[in-house]
PDB file of C-alpha atoms in Angstrom:
ATOM      1  CA  ASP P   1      -7.575  -8.030 -16.569  1.00 69.00           C
ATOM      2  CA  ALA P   2      -8.424  -4.609 -14.893  1.00 81.00           C
ATOM      3  CA  ARG P   3      -5.346  -2.933 -13.468  1.00 93.00           C
ATOM      4  CA  VAL P   4      -4.090   0.523 -12.334  1.00 97.00           C
ATOM      5  CA  THR P   5      -1.929   2.089 -14.834  1.00 97.00           C
ATOM      6  CA  GLN P   6       0.736   4.726 -13.748  1.00 98.00           C
ATOM      7  CA  THR P   7       2.769   6.782 -16.223  1.00 97.00           C
ATOM      8  CA  PRO P   8       5.671   7.367 -16.479  1.00 97.00           C
ATOM      9  CA  ARG P   9       7.376   4.255 -14.994  1.00 97.00           C
ATOM     10  CA  HIS P  10      10.590   6.007 -14.546  1.00 97.00           C
ATOM     11  CA  LYS P  11      11.434   9.663 -14.323  1.00 98.00           C
ATOM     12  CA  VAL P  12      14.694  11.392 -13.868  1.00 98.00           C
ATOM     13  CA  THR P  13      14.601  15.171 -13.645  1.00 97.00           C
ATOM     14  CA  GLU P  14      16.760  18.230 -12.406  1.00 97.00           C
ATOM     15  CA  MET P  15      16.084  20.076  -9.061  1.00 97.00           C
ATOM     16  CA  GLY P  16      13.410  22.912  -9.456  1.00 97.00           C
ATOM     17  CA  GLN P  17      11.719  21.093 -12.498  1.00 97.00           C
ATOM     18  CA  GLU P  18       7.905  20.323 -12.337  1.00 97.00           C
ATOM     19  CA  VAL P  19       7.154  16.698 -12.186  1.00 98.00           C
ATOM     20  CA  THR P  20       3.755  15.329 -13.071  1.00 98.00           C
ATOM     21  CA  MET P  21       2.595  11.693 -12.538  1.00 98.00           C
ATOM     22  CA  ARG P  22      -0.542  10.165 -13.752  1.00 98.00           C
ATOM     23  CA  CYS P  23      -2.837   7.403 -12.805  1.00 98.00           C
ATOM     24  CA  GLN P  24      -5.609   5.602 -14.534  1.00 98.00           C
ATOM     25  CA  PRO P  25      -7.702   3.906 -11.522  1.00 97.00           C
ATOM     26  CA  ILE P  26      -9.587   0.718 -12.328  1.00 96.00           C
ATOM     27  CA  LEU P  27     -12.833   1.465 -13.912  1.00 94.00           C
ATOM     28  CA  GLY P  28     -15.719   1.599 -11.360  1.00 92.00           C
ATOM     29  CA  HIS P  29     -13.385   2.202  -8.424  1.00 93.00           C
ATOM     30  CA  ASN P  30     -14.506   5.269  -6.370  1.00 90.00           C
ATOM     31  CA  THR P  31     -11.438   5.649  -4.186  1.00 92.00           C
ATOM     32  CA  VAL P  32      -7.866   6.462  -5.073  1.00 95.00           C
ATOM     33  CA  PHE P  33      -4.844   6.712  -3.048  1.00 95.00           C
ATOM     34  CA  TRP P  34      -1.462   8.233  -3.721  1.00 97.00           C
ATOM     35  CA  TYR P  35       1.404   6.617  -1.609  1.00 97.00           C
ATOM     36  CA  ARG P  36       5.157   7.536  -1.528  1.00 97.00           C
ATOM     37  CA  GLN P  37       7.686   4.472  -0.754  1.00 96.00           C
ATOM     38  CA  THR P  38      11.211   5.129   0.591  1.00 94.00           C
ATOM     39  CA  MET P  39      13.626   2.966   2.425  1.00 89.00           C
ATOM     40  CA  MET P  40      13.502   5.239   5.242  1.00 88.00           C
ATOM     41  CA  GLN P  41       9.809   6.095   5.637  1.00 88.00           C
ATOM     42  CA  GLY P  42       8.291   3.109   4.213  1.00 90.00           C
ATOM     43  CA  LEU P  43       4.757   3.696   2.795  1.00 93.00           C
ATOM     44  CA  GLU P  44       3.548   7.169   3.404  1.00 93.00           C
ATOM     45  CA  LEU P  45       0.005   8.251   2.427  1.00 93.00           C
ATOM     46  CA  LEU P  46       0.029  11.459   0.378  1.00 96.00           C
ATOM     47  CA  ALA P  47      -3.502  11.836  -0.696  1.00 95.00           C
ATOM     48  CA  TYR P  48      -6.824  10.009  -0.631  1.00 93.00           C
ATOM     49  CA  PHE P  49      -9.829  10.743  -2.919  1.00 93.00           C
ATOM     50  CA  ARG P  50     -13.437   9.437  -2.761  1.00 91.00           C
ATOM     51  CA  ASN P  51     -15.704  10.067  -5.655  1.00 91.00           C
ATOM     52  CA  ARG P  52     -13.032  12.409  -7.016  1.00 93.00           C
ATOM     53  CA  ALA P  53     -13.177  14.697  -3.894  1.00 92.00           C
ATOM     54  CA  PRO P  54      -9.973  14.966  -1.897  1.00 91.00           C
ATOM     55  CA  LEU P  55     -10.755  13.740   1.581  1.00 89.00           C
ATOM     56  CA  ASP P  56      -7.076  13.470   3.096  1.00 86.00           C
ATOM     57  CA  ASP P  57      -4.061  15.081   1.977  1.00 85.00           C
ATOM     58  CA  SER P  58      -2.435  15.679   5.452  1.00 85.00           C
ATOM     59  CA  GLY P  59       0.575  13.734   4.358  1.00 86.00           C
ATOM     60  CA  MET P  60       1.294  15.817   1.539  1.00 90.00           C
ATOM     61  CA  PRO P  61       3.821  18.736   1.633  1.00 87.00           C
ATOM     62  CA  LYS P  62       1.362  21.581   0.619  1.00 87.00           C
ATOM     63  CA  ASP P  63       3.879  23.957  -0.436  1.00 92.00           C
ATOM     64  CA  ARG P  64       5.049  21.847  -3.443  1.00 96.00           C
ATOM     65  CA  PHE P  65       2.805  18.953  -3.812  1.00 96.00           C
ATOM     66  CA  SER P  66      -0.510  19.056  -5.376  1.00 96.00           C
ATOM     67  CA  ALA P  67      -2.957  16.071  -6.233  1.00 96.00           C
ATOM     68  CA  GLU P  68      -6.173  16.248  -8.368  1.00 96.00           C
ATOM     69  CA  MET P  69      -8.621  14.075 -10.211  1.00 96.00           C
ATOM     70  CA  PRO P  70      -9.898  16.004 -13.201  1.00 94.00           C
ATOM     71  CA  ASP P  71     -12.220  13.095 -14.093  1.00 93.00           C
ATOM     72  CA  ALA P  72     -12.887   9.492 -12.885  1.00 93.00           C
ATOM     73  CA  THR P  73     -10.362   8.109 -15.229  1.00 95.00           C
ATOM     74  CA  LEU P  74      -7.386  10.272 -14.406  1.00 97.00           C
ATOM     75  CA  ALA P  75      -5.589  11.204 -11.007  1.00 98.00           C
ATOM     76  CA  THR P  76      -2.545  13.428 -11.166  1.00 98.00           C
ATOM     77  CA  LEU P  77       0.343  14.113  -8.707  1.00 98.00           C
ATOM     78  CA  LYS P  78       2.372  17.169  -9.245  1.00 97.00           C
ATOM     79  CA  ILE P  79       5.511  18.349  -7.639  1.00 97.00           C
ATOM     80  CA  GLN P  80       6.749  21.908  -8.353  1.00 97.00           C
ATOM     81  CA  PRO P  81       9.503  22.628  -7.683  1.00 96.00           C
ATOM     82  CA  SER P  82      11.045  19.108  -7.304  1.00 97.00           C
ATOM     83  CA  GLU P  83      13.911  18.514  -4.841  1.00 97.00           C
ATOM     84  CA  PRO P  84      16.388  15.775  -4.299  1.00 97.00           C
ATOM     85  CA  ARG P  85      14.477  14.557  -1.205  1.00 95.00           C
ATOM     86  CA  ASP P  86      11.358  13.861  -3.383  1.00 97.00           C
ATOM     87  CA  SER P  87      13.337  10.961  -4.991  1.00 97.00           C
ATOM     88  CA  ALA P  88      11.275   7.924  -4.274  1.00 97.00           C
ATOM     89  CA  VAL P  89       8.810   5.590  -5.665  1.00 97.00           C
ATOM     90  CA  TYR P  90       5.209   6.869  -6.075  1.00 98.00           C
ATOM     91  CA  PHE P  91       2.172   4.479  -6.116  1.00 97.00           C
ATOM     92  CA  CYS P  92      -1.294   4.999  -7.117  1.00 97.00           C
ATOM     93  CA  ALA P  93      -3.975   2.629  -5.792  1.00 96.00           C
ATOM     94  CA  SER P  94      -7.873   2.382  -6.288  1.00 96.00           C
ATOM     95  CA  GLY P  95     -10.467   0.518  -4.873  1.00 92.00           C
ATOM     96  CA  ALA P  96     -14.204   0.317  -4.019  1.00 87.00           C
ATOM     97  CA  GLU P  97     -15.264   1.624  -0.615  1.00 78.00           C
ATOM     98  CA  TRP P  98     -14.270  -0.138   2.589  1.00 75.00           C
ATOM     99  CA  THR P  99     -12.343  -2.910   0.615  1.00 84.00           C
ATOM    100  CA  GLU P 100      -8.799  -3.646  -0.638  1.00 89.00           C
ATOM    101  CA  ALA P 101      -7.091  -1.351  -2.934  1.00 93.00           C
ATOM    102  CA  PHE P 102      -5.157  -2.385  -6.015  1.00 95.00           C
ATOM    103  CA  PHE P 103      -1.872  -0.809  -6.736  1.00 96.00           C
ATOM    104  CA  GLY P 104      -0.093   0.270  -9.969  1.00 96.00           C
ATOM    105  CA  GLN P 105       3.440  -0.590 -10.736  1.00 96.00           C
ATOM    106  CA  GLY P 106       4.693   2.797  -9.543  1.00 96.00           C
ATOM    107  CA  THR P 107       6.658   5.788 -10.800  1.00 97.00           C
ATOM    108  CA  ARG P 108      10.378   5.760  -9.839  1.00 97.00           C
ATOM    109  CA  LEU P 109      11.254   9.407  -9.583  1.00 98.00           C
ATOM    110  CA  THR P 110      14.915  10.589  -9.293  1.00 98.00           C
ATOM    111  CA  VAL P 111      15.635  14.212  -8.689  1.00 98.00           C
ATOM    112  CA  VAL P 112      19.253  15.308  -9.344  1.00 97.00           C
TER     113      VAL P 112
ATOM    114  CA  ALA U   1      -6.186   7.721  14.616  1.00 81.00           C
ATOM    115  CA  GLN U   2      -5.746   4.255  13.147  1.00 88.00           C
ATOM    116  CA  SER U   3      -2.187   2.617  13.010  1.00 92.00           C
ATOM    117  CA  VAL U   4      -0.441  -0.688  12.092  1.00 95.00           C
ATOM    118  CA  ALA U   5       2.451  -2.312  13.754  1.00 97.00           C
ATOM    119  CA  GLN U   6       4.673  -4.977  12.232  1.00 97.00           C
ATOM    120  CA  PRO U   7       7.134  -5.655  15.027  1.00 97.00           C
ATOM    121  CA  GLU U   8       9.666  -7.631  12.915  1.00 97.00           C
ATOM    122  CA  ASP U   9      11.768  -5.990  10.199  1.00 96.00           C
ATOM    123  CA  GLN U  10      12.717  -9.452   8.998  1.00 97.00           C
ATOM    124  CA  VAL U  11      11.656 -13.058   9.319  1.00 98.00           C
ATOM    125  CA  ASN U  12      13.806 -16.028   8.400  1.00 98.00           C
ATOM    126  CA  VAL U  13      12.474 -19.404   7.736  1.00 98.00           C
ATOM    127  CA  ALA U  14      13.563 -22.608   6.076  1.00 98.00           C
ATOM    128  CA  GLU U  15      11.735 -23.859   3.023  1.00 98.00           C
ATOM    129  CA  GLY U  16       9.117 -26.325   4.011  1.00 97.00           C
ATOM    130  CA  ASN U  17       8.740 -24.846   7.444  1.00 98.00           C
ATOM    131  CA  PRO U  18       5.656 -22.929   8.630  1.00 97.00           C
ATOM    132  CA  LEU U  19       5.895 -19.087   8.493  1.00 97.00           C
ATOM    133  CA  THR U  20       4.241 -16.327  10.587  1.00 98.00           C
ATOM    134  CA  VAL U  21       4.412 -12.609   9.941  1.00 98.00           C
ATOM    135  CA  LYS U  22       3.081 -10.530  12.836  1.00 98.00           C
ATOM    136  CA  CYS U  23       0.775  -7.672  12.538  1.00 98.00           C
ATOM    137  CA  THR U  24      -1.205  -5.811  15.228  1.00 98.00           C
ATOM    138  CA  TYR U  25      -3.407  -2.780  14.801  1.00 96.00           C
ATOM    139  CA  SER U  26      -5.278   0.138  16.486  1.00 94.00           C
ATOM    140  CA  VAL U  27      -8.524   1.639  15.234  1.00 91.00           C
ATOM    141  CA  SER U  28     -11.471   3.331  16.890  1.00 88.00           C
ATOM    142  CA  GLY U  29     -14.122   1.589  15.050  1.00 86.00           C
ATOM    143  CA  ASN U  30     -14.355  -1.771  13.439  1.00 88.00           C
ATOM    144  CA  PRO U  31     -11.270  -2.946  11.487  1.00 91.00           C
ATOM    145  CA  TYR U  32     -10.759  -3.899   7.852  1.00 93.00           C
ATOM    146  CA  LEU U  33      -7.643  -5.772   7.579  1.00 95.00           C
ATOM    147  CA  PHE U  34      -5.397  -6.562   4.653  1.00 96.00           C
ATOM    148  CA  TRP U  35      -2.148  -8.088   3.772  1.00 98.00           C
ATOM    149  CA  TYR U  36      -0.024  -7.201   0.663  1.00 97.00           C
ATOM    150  CA  VAL U  37       3.271  -8.622  -0.775  1.00 97.00           C
ATOM    151  CA  GLN U  38       5.706  -6.705  -2.822  1.00 96.00           C
ATOM    152  CA  TYR U  39       8.357  -8.225  -5.005  1.00 94.00           C
ATOM    153  CA  PRO U  40      11.387  -6.147  -5.957  1.00 90.00           C
ATOM    154  CA  ASN U  41      10.728  -3.273  -8.384  1.00 86.00           C
ATOM    155  CA  ARG U  42       6.946  -4.187  -8.242  1.00 89.00           C
ATOM    156  CA  GLY U  43       3.746  -2.811  -6.792  1.00 91.00           C
ATOM    157  CA  LEU U  44       1.971  -4.149  -3.889  1.00 95.00           C
ATOM    158  CA  GLN U  45      -0.279  -7.064  -4.488  1.00 96.00           C
ATOM    159  CA  PHE U  46      -3.204  -7.938  -2.570  1.00 95.00           C
ATOM    160  CA  LEU U  47      -3.003 -11.388  -0.756  1.00 96.00           C
ATOM    161  CA  LEU U  48      -6.206 -11.453   1.616  1.00 96.00           C
ATOM    162  CA  LYS U  49      -8.490  -9.656   3.715  1.00 95.00           C
ATOM    163  CA  TYR U  50     -10.650  -9.741   6.857  1.00 94.00           C
ATOM    164  CA  ILE U  51     -13.850  -7.737   6.690  1.00 90.00           C
ATOM    165  CA  THR U  52     -16.399  -9.780   8.882  1.00 86.00           C
ATOM    166  CA  GLY U  53     -17.251 -13.317   9.567  1.00 86.00           C
ATOM    167  CA  ASP U  54     -14.642 -16.179  10.064  1.00 90.00           C
ATOM    168  CA  ASN U  55     -11.481 -15.211  12.126  1.00 92.00           C
ATOM    169  CA  LEU U  56      -9.300 -17.368   9.865  1.00 95.00           C
ATOM    170  CA  VAL U  57      -9.279 -16.061   6.303  1.00 96.00           C
ATOM    171  CA  LYS U  58      -7.550 -17.655   3.336  1.00 95.00           C
ATOM    172  CA  GLY U  59      -6.085 -15.981   0.468  1.00 94.00           C
ATOM    173  CA  SER U  60      -3.696 -16.314  -2.544  1.00 91.00           C
ATOM    174  CA  TYR U  61      -0.667 -18.607  -2.781  1.00 92.00           C
ATOM    175  CA  GLY U  62      -1.588 -20.734   0.186  1.00 95.00           C
ATOM    176  CA  PHE U  63      -1.391 -17.722   2.783  1.00 97.00           C
ATOM    177  CA  GLU U  64      -3.972 -17.302   5.652  1.00 97.00           C
ATOM    178  CA  ALA U  65      -4.424 -14.899   8.467  1.00 98.00           C
ATOM    179  CA  GLU U  66      -6.123 -14.970  11.702  1.00 96.00           C
ATOM    180  CA  PHE U  67      -7.860 -12.088  13.247  1.00 96.00           C
ATOM    181  CA  ASN U  68      -7.901 -11.905  16.936  1.00 96.00           C
ATOM    182  CA  LYS U  69     -10.064  -9.104  18.119  1.00 94.00           C
ATOM    183  CA  SER U  70      -8.946  -9.342  21.825  1.00 94.00           C
ATOM    184  CA  GLN U  71      -5.273  -9.143  20.887  1.00 96.00           C
ATOM    185  CA  THR U  72      -5.833  -6.738  17.988  1.00 96.00           C
ATOM    186  CA  SER U  73      -3.796  -8.956  15.775  1.00 97.00           C
ATOM    187  CA  PHE U  74      -3.989 -10.121  12.294  1.00 98.00           C
ATOM    188  CA  HIS U  75      -0.899 -12.551  11.830  1.00 98.00           C
ATOM    189  CA  LEU U  76      -0.115 -13.937   8.296  1.00 98.00           C
ATOM    190  CA  LYS U  77       0.696 -17.524   8.250  1.00 98.00           C
ATOM    191  CA  LYS U  78       1.522 -20.338   5.749  1.00 98.00           C
ATOM    192  CA  PRO U  79       1.957 -23.964   6.504  1.00 97.00           C
ATOM    193  CA  SER U  80       4.959 -24.687   4.312  1.00 97.00           C
ATOM    194  CA  ALA U  81       7.273 -21.728   2.993  1.00 97.00           C
ATOM    195  CA  LEU U  82       8.524 -21.637  -0.378  1.00 97.00           C
ATOM    196  CA  VAL U  83      11.736 -19.963  -1.447  1.00 97.00           C
ATOM    197  CA  SER U  84       9.552 -17.895  -3.973  1.00 96.00           C
ATOM    198  CA  ASP U  85       7.581 -16.481  -0.967  1.00 97.00           C
ATOM    199  CA  SER U  86      10.692 -14.274  -0.149  1.00 97.00           C
ATOM    200  CA  ALA U  87       9.378 -10.718  -0.438  1.00 97.00           C
ATOM    201  CA  LEU U  88       8.303  -7.673   1.424  1.00 97.00           C
ATOM    202  CA  TYR U  89       5.055  -8.122   3.323  1.00 98.00           C
ATOM    203  CA  PHE U  90       2.680  -5.348   4.442  1.00 97.00           C
ATOM    204  CA  CYS U  91      -0.332  -5.351   6.784  1.00 97.00           C
ATOM    205  CA  ALA U  92      -2.750  -2.599   6.368  1.00 95.00           C
ATOM    206  CA  VAL U  93      -5.977  -1.455   7.992  1.00 93.00           C
ATOM    207  CA  ARG U  94      -9.132   0.674   7.387  1.00 90.00           C
ATOM    208  CA  ASP U  95     -11.347   1.909  10.159  1.00 84.00           C
ATOM    209  CA  SER U  96     -14.882   1.530   9.549  1.00 74.00           C
ATOM    210  CA  GLY U  97     -15.412   5.071  10.377  1.00 57.00           C
ATOM    211  CA  TYR U  98     -12.451   6.566   8.444  1.00 59.00           C
ATOM    212  CA  SER U  99     -11.533   4.802   5.229  1.00 73.00           C
ATOM    213  CA  THR U 100      -7.968   5.793   4.553  1.00 85.00           C
ATOM    214  CA  LEU U 101      -5.636   2.612   4.103  1.00 89.00           C
ATOM    215  CA  THR U 102      -2.844   2.606   6.711  1.00 91.00           C
ATOM    216  CA  PHE U 103       0.129   0.493   6.109  1.00 94.00           C
ATOM    217  CA  GLY U 104       2.696  -1.032   8.520  1.00 95.00           C
ATOM    218  CA  LYS U 105       6.338  -0.676   7.865  1.00 95.00           C
ATOM    219  CA  GLY U 106       6.615  -3.928   6.316  1.00 96.00           C
ATOM    220  CA  THR U 107       8.264  -7.150   7.134  1.00 97.00           C
ATOM    221  CA  MET U 108      10.874  -8.788   4.902  1.00 97.00           C
ATOM    222  CA  LEU U 109      10.356 -12.513   4.632  1.00 98.00           C
ATOM    223  CA  LEU U 110      13.621 -14.513   3.604  1.00 97.00           C
ATOM    224  CA  VAL U 111      12.932 -18.333   2.849  1.00 97.00           C
ATOM    225  CA  SER U 112      16.117 -20.220   2.570  1.00 97.00           C
ATOM    226  CA  PRO U 113      16.455 -23.320   0.499  1.00 95.00           C
TER     227      PRO U 113
END
């Protein structure tokens, strides 16, 4: 059963530390999304890749966040330095062009 | 720019009654519309989609949605609600000319026994 895999599932870190979240998209999917979910803001798009190229990262704070796809089987989202306001659930999703995306289980990040 | 509105933060319905969760959208091209469900501490699960064809689409767990182009709406429906349907529901849209997936704020559905 194909699924999007995210690691780690939970992360607690101290303010100022670097955080790296990883995502393995479903094999054959050419689009990858990173979303952040909070109670206040709901689901926010952070980054969107198509064929490993970043197409939209307008929702991502550029000074501390970065997203990459080093290869077709791995997408990463990094925060450096992390801040308490970054505490949220981060979701990765993958899909084929113009159709639905499939979500991972998310990484729950707590920055203290 | 594309956008989605879910006007109700919460919908309450009694088990066995029909349910409707509302969604309206705005896109510049042809819309690709989706509904997702999220249970506590879980990722979003895909329910159904409209790409083209019949305006009434059927999906998982007995859910269906009706695409109305003139009203730019894509409301989620189910003829008979179950307590287990209680969850957070998201409507989403992709513009045929801009393929980012944009979500609404979500509607909490509470089905009482």
